[in-house]
PDB file of C-alpha atoms in Angstrom:
ATOM      1  CA  UNK A1090      -0.364  -0.062   0.111  1.00 54.00           C
ATOM      2  CA  UNK A1091       1.412   3.458  -0.932  1.00 64.00           C
ATOM      3  CA  UNK A1092       2.364   6.078   2.366  1.00 71.00           C
ATOM      4  CA  UNK A1093       4.018   8.918   3.083  1.00 71.00           C
ATOM      5  CA  UNK A1094       5.558   7.360   6.338  1.00 76.00           C
ATOM      6  CA  UNK A1095       6.668   4.024   4.877  1.00 83.00           C
ATOM      7  CA  UNK A1096      10.191   3.686   5.235  1.00 85.00           C
ATOM      8  CA  UNK A1097      11.042   1.346   1.918  1.00 90.00           C
ATOM      9  CA  UNK A1098      14.086  -0.721   2.416  1.00 95.00           C
ATOM     10  CA  UNK A1099      16.515  -2.237  -0.407  1.00 96.00           C
ATOM     11  CA  UNK A1100      17.042  -6.128   0.106  1.00 97.00           C
ATOM     12  CA  UNK A1101      20.623  -5.611   0.231  1.00 97.00           C
ATOM     13  CA  UNK A1102      19.704  -2.800   3.455  1.00 97.00           C
ATOM     14  CA  UNK A1103      17.654  -5.716   4.650  1.00 98.00           C
ATOM     15  CA  UNK A1104      20.474  -8.491   4.225  1.00 97.00           C
ATOM     16  CA  UNK A1105      22.913  -6.009   6.145  1.00 97.00           C
ATOM     17  CA  UNK A1106      20.463  -5.807   8.899  1.00 98.00           C
ATOM     18  CA  UNK A1107      19.981  -9.449   9.153  1.00 98.00           C
ATOM     19  CA  UNK A1108      23.672  -9.812   9.306  1.00 97.00           C
ATOM     20  CA  UNK A1109      24.316  -7.128  11.846  1.00 97.00           C
ATOM     21  CA  UNK A1110      21.224  -8.428  14.238  1.00 97.00           C
ATOM     22  CA  UNK A1111      21.869 -12.374  13.816  1.00 96.00           C
ATOM     23  CA  UNK A1112      25.396 -12.400  13.302  1.00 95.00           C
ATOM     24  CA  UNK A1113      27.645 -12.647   9.556  1.00 95.00           C
ATOM     25  CA  UNK A1114      26.374 -16.374   8.996  1.00 95.00           C
ATOM     26  CA  UNK A1115      22.921 -15.908   8.895  1.00 95.00           C
ATOM     27  CA  UNK A1116      21.968 -15.962   4.756  1.00 96.00           C
ATOM     28  CA  UNK A1117      18.248 -14.143   3.651  1.00 97.00           C
ATOM     29  CA  UNK A1118      16.749 -16.952   1.226  1.00 97.00           C
ATOM     30  CA  UNK A1119      13.562 -14.552   1.043  1.00 97.00           C
ATOM     31  CA  UNK A1120      12.426 -11.005   1.318  1.00 98.00           C
ATOM     32  CA  UNK A1121       8.400 -10.057   1.048  1.00 97.00           C
ATOM     33  CA  UNK A1122       7.161  -7.004   1.728  1.00 95.00           C
ATOM     34  CA  UNK A1123       3.647  -7.248   3.562  1.00 93.00           C
ATOM     35  CA  UNK A1124       1.457  -4.367   2.276  1.00 86.00           C
ATOM     36  CA  UNK A1125      -1.277  -4.575   4.813  1.00 82.00           C
ATOM     37  CA  UNK A1126      -0.582  -1.631   6.762  1.00 79.00           C
ATOM     38  CA  UNK A1127      -0.008   2.007   6.228  1.00 77.00           C
ATOM     39  CA  UNK A1128       2.245   3.542   8.506  1.00 84.00           C
ATOM     40  CA  UNK A1129       5.243   1.317   8.992  1.00 90.00           C
ATOM     41  CA  UNK A1130       6.937  -0.889   6.262  1.00 92.00           C
ATOM     42  CA  UNK A1131       7.274  -4.696   6.896  1.00 95.00           C
ATOM     43  CA  UNK A1132       8.897  -7.495   5.905  1.00 97.00           C
ATOM     44  CA  UNK A1133       8.710 -11.021   5.763  1.00 97.00           C
ATOM     45  CA  UNK A1134      12.027 -12.517   5.631  1.00 98.00           C
ATOM     46  CA  UNK A1135      13.145 -16.290   5.075  1.00 97.00           C
ATOM     47  CA  UNK A1136      16.951 -17.291   6.363  1.00 96.00           C
ATOM     48  CA  UNK A1137      18.922 -20.052   4.843  1.00 96.00           C
ATOM     49  CA  UNK A1138      19.439 -22.083   7.947  1.00 94.00           C
ATOM     50  CA  UNK A1139      16.457 -21.435   9.732  1.00 93.00           C
ATOM     51  CA  UNK A1140      13.135 -23.484   9.107  1.00 90.00           C
ATOM     52  CA  UNK A1141      10.731 -20.374  10.306  1.00 93.00           C
ATOM     53  CA  UNK A1142      10.391 -16.694   9.120  1.00 96.00           C
ATOM     54  CA  UNK A1143      10.978 -13.454  10.976  1.00 97.00           C
ATOM     55  CA  UNK A1144       9.266 -10.119  10.427  1.00 97.00           C
ATOM     56  CA  UNK A1145      11.273  -7.278  10.171  1.00 98.00           C
ATOM     57  CA  UNK A1146       9.273  -3.920  11.077  1.00 96.00           C
ATOM     58  CA  UNK A1147      10.823  -0.465   9.998  1.00 95.00           C
ATOM     59  CA  UNK A1148       9.668   2.688  11.500  1.00 91.00           C
ATOM     60  CA  UNK A1149       9.176   5.929   9.844  1.00 86.00           C
ATOM     61  CA  UNK A1150      11.920   8.775   9.226  1.00 80.00           C
ATOM     62  CA  UNK A1151      12.013  11.598  11.880  1.00 79.00           C
ATOM     63  CA  UNK A1152      10.380  14.430   9.707  1.00 75.00           C
ATOM     64  CA  UNK A1153       7.489  12.549   8.352  1.00 75.00           C
ATOM     65  CA  UNK A1154       4.222  13.839   8.811  1.00 71.00           C
ATOM     66  CA  UNK A1155       2.651  12.551  11.580  1.00 72.00           C
ATOM     67  CA  UNK A1156       0.018  13.699  14.035  1.00 71.00           C
ATOM     68  CA  UNK A1157       1.952  14.684  17.752  1.00 74.00           C
ATOM     69  CA  UNK A1158       0.778  11.015  19.561  1.00 72.00           C
ATOM     70  CA  UNK A1159       2.266   9.257  15.998  1.00 75.00           C
ATOM     71  CA  UNK A1160       5.636   9.810  17.064  1.00 75.00           C
ATOM     72  CA  UNK A1161       8.227   7.356  18.287  1.00 79.00           C
ATOM     73  CA  UNK A1162       5.637   4.465  18.737  1.00 88.00           C
ATOM     74  CA  UNK A1163       8.137   1.715  18.300  1.00 93.00           C
ATOM     75  CA  UNK A1164       9.740   1.633  21.697  1.00 95.00           C
ATOM     76  CA  UNK A1165       6.190   1.542  22.914  1.00 94.00           C
ATOM     77  CA  UNK A1166       5.522  -1.025  21.062  1.00 95.00           C
ATOM     78  CA  UNK A1167       8.230  -3.311  21.793  1.00 97.00           C
ATOM     79  CA  UNK A1168       7.693  -2.463  25.370  1.00 97.00           C
ATOM     80  CA  UNK A1169       3.853  -3.668  25.175  1.00 96.00           C
ATOM     81  CA  UNK A1170       4.795  -6.748  22.992  1.00 97.00           C
ATOM     82  CA  UNK A1171       7.080  -8.092  25.832  1.00 97.00           C
ATOM     83  CA  UNK A1172       4.896  -6.904  28.545  1.00 97.00           C
ATOM     84  CA  UNK A1173       2.394  -8.861  26.965  1.00 97.00           C
ATOM     85  CA  UNK A1174       4.429 -11.903  26.570  1.00 95.00           C
ATOM     86  CA  UNK A1175       6.064 -12.073  29.832  1.00 96.00           C
ATOM     87  CA  UNK A1176       2.492 -11.337  31.882  1.00 97.00           C
ATOM     88  CA  UNK A1177      -0.394 -12.931  29.922  1.00 96.00           C
ATOM     89  CA  UNK A1178      -1.222 -16.098  27.594  1.00 94.00           C
ATOM     90  CA  UNK A1179      -2.260 -13.947  24.906  1.00 92.00           C
ATOM     91  CA  UNK A1180      -0.120 -14.893  21.532  1.00 92.00           C
ATOM     92  CA  UNK A1181       2.358 -12.244  20.599  1.00 94.00           C
ATOM     93  CA  UNK A1182       5.337 -12.409  18.854  1.00 96.00           C
ATOM     94  CA  UNK A1183       8.819 -12.709  20.580  1.00 96.00           C
ATOM     95  CA  UNK A1184      10.938  -9.663  19.699  1.00 98.00           C
ATOM     96  CA  UNK A1185      14.546 -11.000  18.456  1.00 98.00           C
ATOM     97  CA  UNK A1186      16.127  -7.793  17.902  1.00 98.00           C
ATOM     98  CA  UNK A1187      15.473  -3.854  17.992  1.00 97.00           C
ATOM     99  CA  UNK A1188      17.447  -0.696  17.342  1.00 97.00           C
ATOM    100  CA  UNK A1189      16.074   2.466  18.477  1.00 96.00           C
ATOM    101  CA  UNK A1190      19.417   4.512  17.850  1.00 95.00           C
ATOM    102  CA  UNK A1191      18.522   5.502  14.176  1.00 93.00           C
ATOM    103  CA  UNK A1192      22.125   4.942  13.183  1.00 94.00           C
ATOM    104  CA  UNK A1193      22.021   2.418  10.816  1.00 94.00           C
ATOM    105  CA  UNK A1194      18.860   3.547   8.773  1.00 94.00           C
ATOM    106  CA  UNK A1195      17.619   6.693  10.145  1.00 91.00           C
ATOM    107  CA  UNK A1196      14.739   5.149  11.976  1.00 93.00           C
ATOM    108  CA  UNK A1197      13.493   2.733  14.335  1.00 95.00           C
ATOM    109  CA  UNK A1198      13.365  -1.282  13.784  1.00 97.00           C
ATOM    110  CA  UNK A1199      13.050  -4.609  15.278  1.00 98.00           C
ATOM    111  CA  UNK A1200      12.304  -8.193  14.187  1.00 98.00           C
ATOM    112  CA  UNK A1201       9.894 -10.366  15.659  1.00 98.00           C
ATOM    113  CA  UNK A1202       8.845 -13.886  14.814  1.00 97.00           C
ATOM    114  CA  UNK A1203       6.193 -14.579  12.670  1.00 95.00           C
ATOM    115  CA  UNK A1204       3.304 -16.306  14.787  1.00 89.00           C
ATOM    116  CA  UNK A1205       0.399 -17.988  13.175  1.00 80.00           C
ATOM    117  CA  UNK A1206      -3.036 -16.354  13.275  1.00 71.00           C
ATOM    118  CA  UNK A1207      -6.557 -17.702  12.432  1.00 68.00           C
ATOM    119  CA  UNK A1208      -8.559 -15.127  10.854  1.00 64.00           C
ATOM    120  CA  UNK A1209     -12.553 -15.671  11.940  1.00 63.00           C
ATOM    121  CA  UNK A1210     -14.954 -14.165   9.612  1.00 63.00           C
ATOM    122  CA  UNK A1211     -17.833 -12.454  11.599  1.00 62.00           C
ATOM    123  CA  UNK A1212     -21.137 -12.953  10.625  1.00 64.00           C
ATOM    124  CA  UNK A1213     -23.462 -10.284  10.320  1.00 64.00           C
ATOM    125  CA  UNK A1214     -27.091 -10.872  11.221  1.00 56.00           C
TER     126      UNK A1214
END
């Protein structure tokens, strides 16, 4: 989905972030952008030696047109995911790595596990 806030990354940059966060030996086998959202860029990443896919969520670049309450949300999102995971049985992904320094790509980002979800269609009566 087209958006003024999405910080799209090149495949080369995504591969670099994977190596930075998971080690030089970690090789990417596939990258697919998940396009359903309108705010952050999100990528589904396959790795050569790992069976599970992971998710990379990339925050908006500083200076993007945002409402005041939309700024700097990613650290809060990571903290909420961790709190829910540690204190409930609600299925949420595991945060694998994050960087809020904005030195590598100019924005916040984090990696998380991909969880299986079941979508139920609501019946309207």
